[in-house]
mmCIF file of C-alpha atoms and ligand atoms in Angstrom:
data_model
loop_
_atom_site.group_PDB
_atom_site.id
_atom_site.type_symbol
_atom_site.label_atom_id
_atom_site.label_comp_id
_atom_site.label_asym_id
_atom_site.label_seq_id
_atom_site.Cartn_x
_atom_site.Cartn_y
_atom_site.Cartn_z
ATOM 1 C CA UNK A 1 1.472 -20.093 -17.715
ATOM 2 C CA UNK A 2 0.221 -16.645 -17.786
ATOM 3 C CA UNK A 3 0.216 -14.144 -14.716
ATOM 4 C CA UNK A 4 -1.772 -14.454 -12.146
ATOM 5 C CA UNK A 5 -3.561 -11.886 -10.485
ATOM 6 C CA UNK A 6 -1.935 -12.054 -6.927
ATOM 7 C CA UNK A 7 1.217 -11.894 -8.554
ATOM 8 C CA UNK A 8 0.452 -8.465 -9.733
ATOM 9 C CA UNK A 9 -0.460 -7.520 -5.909
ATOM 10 C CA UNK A 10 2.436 -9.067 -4.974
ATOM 11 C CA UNK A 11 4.694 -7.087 -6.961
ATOM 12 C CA UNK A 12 2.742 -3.560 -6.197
ATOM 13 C CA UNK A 13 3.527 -5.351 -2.533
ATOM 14 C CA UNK A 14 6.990 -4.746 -3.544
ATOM 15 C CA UNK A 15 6.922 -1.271 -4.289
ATOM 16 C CA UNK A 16 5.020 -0.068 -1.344
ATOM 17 C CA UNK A 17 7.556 -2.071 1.030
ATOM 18 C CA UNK A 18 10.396 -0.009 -0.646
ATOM 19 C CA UNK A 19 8.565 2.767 0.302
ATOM 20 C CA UNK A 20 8.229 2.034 3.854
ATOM 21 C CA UNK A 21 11.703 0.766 4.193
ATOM 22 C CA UNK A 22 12.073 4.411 3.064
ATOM 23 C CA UNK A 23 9.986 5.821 5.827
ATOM 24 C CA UNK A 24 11.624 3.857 8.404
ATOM 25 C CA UNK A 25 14.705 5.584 7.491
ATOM 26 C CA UNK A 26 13.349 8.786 7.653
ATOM 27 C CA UNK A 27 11.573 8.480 10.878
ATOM 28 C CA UNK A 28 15.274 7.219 12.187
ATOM 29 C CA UNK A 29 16.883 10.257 10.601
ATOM 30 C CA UNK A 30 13.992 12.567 11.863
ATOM 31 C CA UNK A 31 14.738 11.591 15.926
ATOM 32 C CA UNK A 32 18.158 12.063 15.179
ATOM 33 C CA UNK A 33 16.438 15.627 14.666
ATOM 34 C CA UNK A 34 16.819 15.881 10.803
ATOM 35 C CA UNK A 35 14.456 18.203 8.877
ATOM 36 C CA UNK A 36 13.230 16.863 5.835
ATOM 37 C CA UNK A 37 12.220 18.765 2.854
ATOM 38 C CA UNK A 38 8.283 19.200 3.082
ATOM 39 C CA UNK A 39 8.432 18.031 -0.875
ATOM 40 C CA UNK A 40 10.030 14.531 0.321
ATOM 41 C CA UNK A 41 7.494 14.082 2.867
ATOM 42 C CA UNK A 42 4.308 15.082 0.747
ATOM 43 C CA UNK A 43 5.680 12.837 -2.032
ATOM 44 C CA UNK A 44 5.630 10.074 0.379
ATOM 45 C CA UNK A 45 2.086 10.958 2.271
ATOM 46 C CA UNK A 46 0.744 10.995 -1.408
ATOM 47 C CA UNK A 47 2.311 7.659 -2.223
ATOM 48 C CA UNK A 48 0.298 5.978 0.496
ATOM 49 C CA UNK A 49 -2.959 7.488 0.314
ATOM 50 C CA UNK A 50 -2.841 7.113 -3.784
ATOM 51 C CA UNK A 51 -1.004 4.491 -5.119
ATOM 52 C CA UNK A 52 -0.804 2.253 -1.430
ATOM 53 C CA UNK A 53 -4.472 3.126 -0.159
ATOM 54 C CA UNK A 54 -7.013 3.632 -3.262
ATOM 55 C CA UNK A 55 -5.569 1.691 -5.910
ATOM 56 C CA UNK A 56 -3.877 -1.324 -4.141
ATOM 57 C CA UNK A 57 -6.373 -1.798 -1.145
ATOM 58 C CA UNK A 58 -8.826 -0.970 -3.413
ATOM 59 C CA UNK A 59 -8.144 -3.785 -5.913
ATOM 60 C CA UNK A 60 -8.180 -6.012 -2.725
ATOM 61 C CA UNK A 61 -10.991 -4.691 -0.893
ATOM 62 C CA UNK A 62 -13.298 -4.024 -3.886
ATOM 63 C CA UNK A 63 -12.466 -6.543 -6.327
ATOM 64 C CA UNK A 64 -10.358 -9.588 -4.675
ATOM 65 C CA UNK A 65 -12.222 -9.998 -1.273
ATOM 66 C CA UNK A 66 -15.624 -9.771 -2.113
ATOM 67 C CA UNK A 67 -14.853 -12.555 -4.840
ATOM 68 C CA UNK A 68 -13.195 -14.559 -2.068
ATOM 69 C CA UNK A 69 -16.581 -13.981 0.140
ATOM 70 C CA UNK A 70 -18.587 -14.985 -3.186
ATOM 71 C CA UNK A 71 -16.630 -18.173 -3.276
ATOM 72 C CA UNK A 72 -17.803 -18.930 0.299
ATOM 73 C CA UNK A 73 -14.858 -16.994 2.211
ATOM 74 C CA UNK A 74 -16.057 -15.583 5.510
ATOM 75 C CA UNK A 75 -15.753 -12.465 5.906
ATOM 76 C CA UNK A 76 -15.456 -11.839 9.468
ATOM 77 C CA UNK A 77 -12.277 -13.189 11.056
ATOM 78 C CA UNK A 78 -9.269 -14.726 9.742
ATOM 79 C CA UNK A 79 -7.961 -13.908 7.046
ATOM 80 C CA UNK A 80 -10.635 -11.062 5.362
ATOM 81 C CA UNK A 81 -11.743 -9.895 8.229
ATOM 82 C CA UNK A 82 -8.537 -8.999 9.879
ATOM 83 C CA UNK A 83 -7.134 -7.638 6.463
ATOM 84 C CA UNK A 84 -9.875 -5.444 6.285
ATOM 85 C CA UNK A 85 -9.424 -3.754 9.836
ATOM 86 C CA UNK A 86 -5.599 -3.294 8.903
ATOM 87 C CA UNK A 87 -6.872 -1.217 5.941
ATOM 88 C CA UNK A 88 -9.087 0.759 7.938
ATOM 89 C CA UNK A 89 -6.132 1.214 10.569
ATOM 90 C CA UNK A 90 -3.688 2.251 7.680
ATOM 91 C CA UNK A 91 -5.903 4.482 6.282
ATOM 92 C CA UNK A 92 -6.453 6.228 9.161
ATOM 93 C CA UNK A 93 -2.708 6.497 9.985
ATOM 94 C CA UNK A 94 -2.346 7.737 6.186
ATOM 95 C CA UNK A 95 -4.796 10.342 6.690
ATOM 96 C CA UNK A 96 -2.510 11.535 9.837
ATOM 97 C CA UNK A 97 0.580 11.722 7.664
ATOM 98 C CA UNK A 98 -1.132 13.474 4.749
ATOM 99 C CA UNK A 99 -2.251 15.787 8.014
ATOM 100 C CA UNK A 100 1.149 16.368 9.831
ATOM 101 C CA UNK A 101 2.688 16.862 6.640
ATOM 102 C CA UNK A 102 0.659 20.039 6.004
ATOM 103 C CA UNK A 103 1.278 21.216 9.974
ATOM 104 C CA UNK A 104 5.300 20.677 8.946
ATOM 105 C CA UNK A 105 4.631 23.133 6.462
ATOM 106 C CA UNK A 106 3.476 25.881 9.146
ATOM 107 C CA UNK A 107 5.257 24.620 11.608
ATOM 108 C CA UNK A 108 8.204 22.427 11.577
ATOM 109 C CA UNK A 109 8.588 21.980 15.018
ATOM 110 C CA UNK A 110 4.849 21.157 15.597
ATOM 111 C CA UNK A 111 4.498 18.834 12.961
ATOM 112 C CA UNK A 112 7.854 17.105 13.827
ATOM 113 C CA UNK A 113 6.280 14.749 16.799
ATOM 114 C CA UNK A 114 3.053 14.563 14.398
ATOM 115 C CA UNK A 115 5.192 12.990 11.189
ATOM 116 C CA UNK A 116 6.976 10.520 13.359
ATOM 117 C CA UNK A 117 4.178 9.495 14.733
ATOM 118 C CA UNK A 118 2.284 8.629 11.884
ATOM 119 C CA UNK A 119 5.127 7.608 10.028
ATOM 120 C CA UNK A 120 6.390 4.990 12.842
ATOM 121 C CA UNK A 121 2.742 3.663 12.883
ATOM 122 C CA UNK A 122 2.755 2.928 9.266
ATOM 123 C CA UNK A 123 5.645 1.378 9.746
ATOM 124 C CA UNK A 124 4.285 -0.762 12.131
ATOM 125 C CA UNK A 125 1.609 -1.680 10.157
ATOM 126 C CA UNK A 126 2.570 -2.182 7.104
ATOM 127 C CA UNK A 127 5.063 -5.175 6.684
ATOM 128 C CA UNK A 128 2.587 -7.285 8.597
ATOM 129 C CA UNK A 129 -0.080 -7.153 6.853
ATOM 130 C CA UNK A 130 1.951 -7.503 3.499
ATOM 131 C CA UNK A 131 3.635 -10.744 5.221
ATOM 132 C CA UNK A 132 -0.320 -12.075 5.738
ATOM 133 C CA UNK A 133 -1.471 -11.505 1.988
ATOM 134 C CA UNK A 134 1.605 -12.863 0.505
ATOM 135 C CA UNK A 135 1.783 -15.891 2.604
ATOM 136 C CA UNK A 136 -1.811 -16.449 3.344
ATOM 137 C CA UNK A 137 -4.283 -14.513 1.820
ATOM 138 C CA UNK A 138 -2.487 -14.945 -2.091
ATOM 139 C CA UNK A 139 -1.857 -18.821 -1.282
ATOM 140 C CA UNK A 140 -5.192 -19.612 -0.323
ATOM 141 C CA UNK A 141 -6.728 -17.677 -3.252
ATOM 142 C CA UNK A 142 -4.487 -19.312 -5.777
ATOM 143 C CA UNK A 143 -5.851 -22.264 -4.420
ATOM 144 C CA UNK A 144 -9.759 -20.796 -4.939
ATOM 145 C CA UNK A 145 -9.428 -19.417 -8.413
ATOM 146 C CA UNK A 146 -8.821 -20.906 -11.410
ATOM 147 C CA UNK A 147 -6.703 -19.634 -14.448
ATOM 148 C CA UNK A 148 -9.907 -17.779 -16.142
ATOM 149 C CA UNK A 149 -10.538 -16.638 -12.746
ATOM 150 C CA UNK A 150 -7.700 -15.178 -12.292
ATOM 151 C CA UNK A 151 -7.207 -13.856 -15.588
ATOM 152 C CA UNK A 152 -10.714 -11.845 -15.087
ATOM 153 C CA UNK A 153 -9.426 -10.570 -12.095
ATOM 154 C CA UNK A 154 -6.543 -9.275 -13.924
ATOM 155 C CA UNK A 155 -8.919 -7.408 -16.452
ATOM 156 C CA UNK A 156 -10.577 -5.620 -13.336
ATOM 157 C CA UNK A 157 -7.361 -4.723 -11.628
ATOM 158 C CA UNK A 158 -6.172 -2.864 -15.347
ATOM 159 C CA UNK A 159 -9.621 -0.918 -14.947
ATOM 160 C CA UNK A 160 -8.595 0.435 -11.833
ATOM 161 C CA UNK A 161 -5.328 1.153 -13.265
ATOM 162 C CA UNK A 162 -7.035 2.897 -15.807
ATOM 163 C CA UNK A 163 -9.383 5.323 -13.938
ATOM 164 C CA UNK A 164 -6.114 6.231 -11.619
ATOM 165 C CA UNK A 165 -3.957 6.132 -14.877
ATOM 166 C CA UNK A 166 -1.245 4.422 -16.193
ATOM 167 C CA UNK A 167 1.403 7.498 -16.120
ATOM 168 C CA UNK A 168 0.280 7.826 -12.494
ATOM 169 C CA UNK A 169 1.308 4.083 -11.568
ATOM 170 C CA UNK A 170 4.561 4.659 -13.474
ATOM 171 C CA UNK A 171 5.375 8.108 -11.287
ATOM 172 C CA UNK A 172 4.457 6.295 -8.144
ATOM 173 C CA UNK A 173 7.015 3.338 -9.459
ATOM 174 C CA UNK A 174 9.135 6.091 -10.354
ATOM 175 C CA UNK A 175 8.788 7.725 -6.650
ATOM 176 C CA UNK A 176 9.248 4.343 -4.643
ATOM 177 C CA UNK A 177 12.962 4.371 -5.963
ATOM 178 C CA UNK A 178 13.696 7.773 -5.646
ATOM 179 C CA UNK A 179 13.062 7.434 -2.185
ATOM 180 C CA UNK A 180 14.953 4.283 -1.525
ATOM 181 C CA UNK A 181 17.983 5.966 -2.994
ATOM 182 C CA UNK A 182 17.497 8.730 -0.787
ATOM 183 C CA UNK A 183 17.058 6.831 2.246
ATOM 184 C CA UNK A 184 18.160 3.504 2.805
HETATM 185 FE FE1 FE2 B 201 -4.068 -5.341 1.961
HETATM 186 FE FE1 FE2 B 202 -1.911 -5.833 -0.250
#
């Protein structure tokens, strides 16, 4: 049987939880009142916004979900509609990591309560929703979608792939376990 396409999301699922698992540990490390390098930390804010936010919520929120809704999915409610707020909510959070990050740059001190903040959020955030998509959201749409169906989805998903590129998804891959060697 070939792949299907949630399994693909599952395993990108993978990497981003290494990632956070990372964060965690820095956020830990950082109220112990550790300094991390600003390189580390703008590594990490461009891991989520790139290869966590645009390419993997946007294969879900572009491609899978509005093929879910086609096949008579609401989208308000459980599980879309609540997967699509957490997106919103992580982006937003993303957006005030990529943020403190450049304050830490001026100003360590100032951007100290910023990072943690935005970091602990994420970290918040982000093991839920994963738990939701892997153990409802990919069920129920392996249950929707046929092989062809999922094999087109798989197609779409390498466009995406494509237009971020493929040396970009390997860095990112290459990032994730960087950082969990760093801090774990
Ligand atoms: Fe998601
Ligand atoms: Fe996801």
């Amino acid at each position: 049987m070939e792949k299907k396409a949630t399994q693909t999301l599952e395993e990108e699922h993978h990497i981003i939880q290494t990632v956070v698992g990372a964060m965690a540990a820095l956020a830990e490390n950082m109220d112990k009142g550790m300094a991390p390098e600003a390189d580390t930390l703008r590594n990490l804010a461009e891991f989520m916004q790139v290869f966590a936010d645009k390419c993997h919520h946007g294969k879900e929120e572009k491609i899978l979900f509005p093929l879910l809704e086609a096949k008579g999915v609401p989208v308000n409610g459980c599980p879309l509609g609540i997967l699509i707020h957490e997106h919103q909510s992580g982006r937003k959070l993303v957006a005030e990591l990529a943020e403190a990050v450049e304050v830490y740059e001026k100003d360590s001190l100032k951007g100290h309560e910023l990072l943690c903040a935005s970091m602990r959020g994420l970290v918040n955030l982000y093991p839920n929703h994963i738990w939701k998509e892997d153990y409802l959201l990919f069920p129920m749409t392996d249950k929707i979608l046929n092989e062809k169906e999922q094999q087109e989805l798989i197609k779409r998903f390498e466009l995406v792939e494509k237009d971020i590129g493929l040396d970009v998804h390997r860095r990112f891959e290459q990032l994730a376990a960087t950082l969990a060697e760093k801090y774990r």
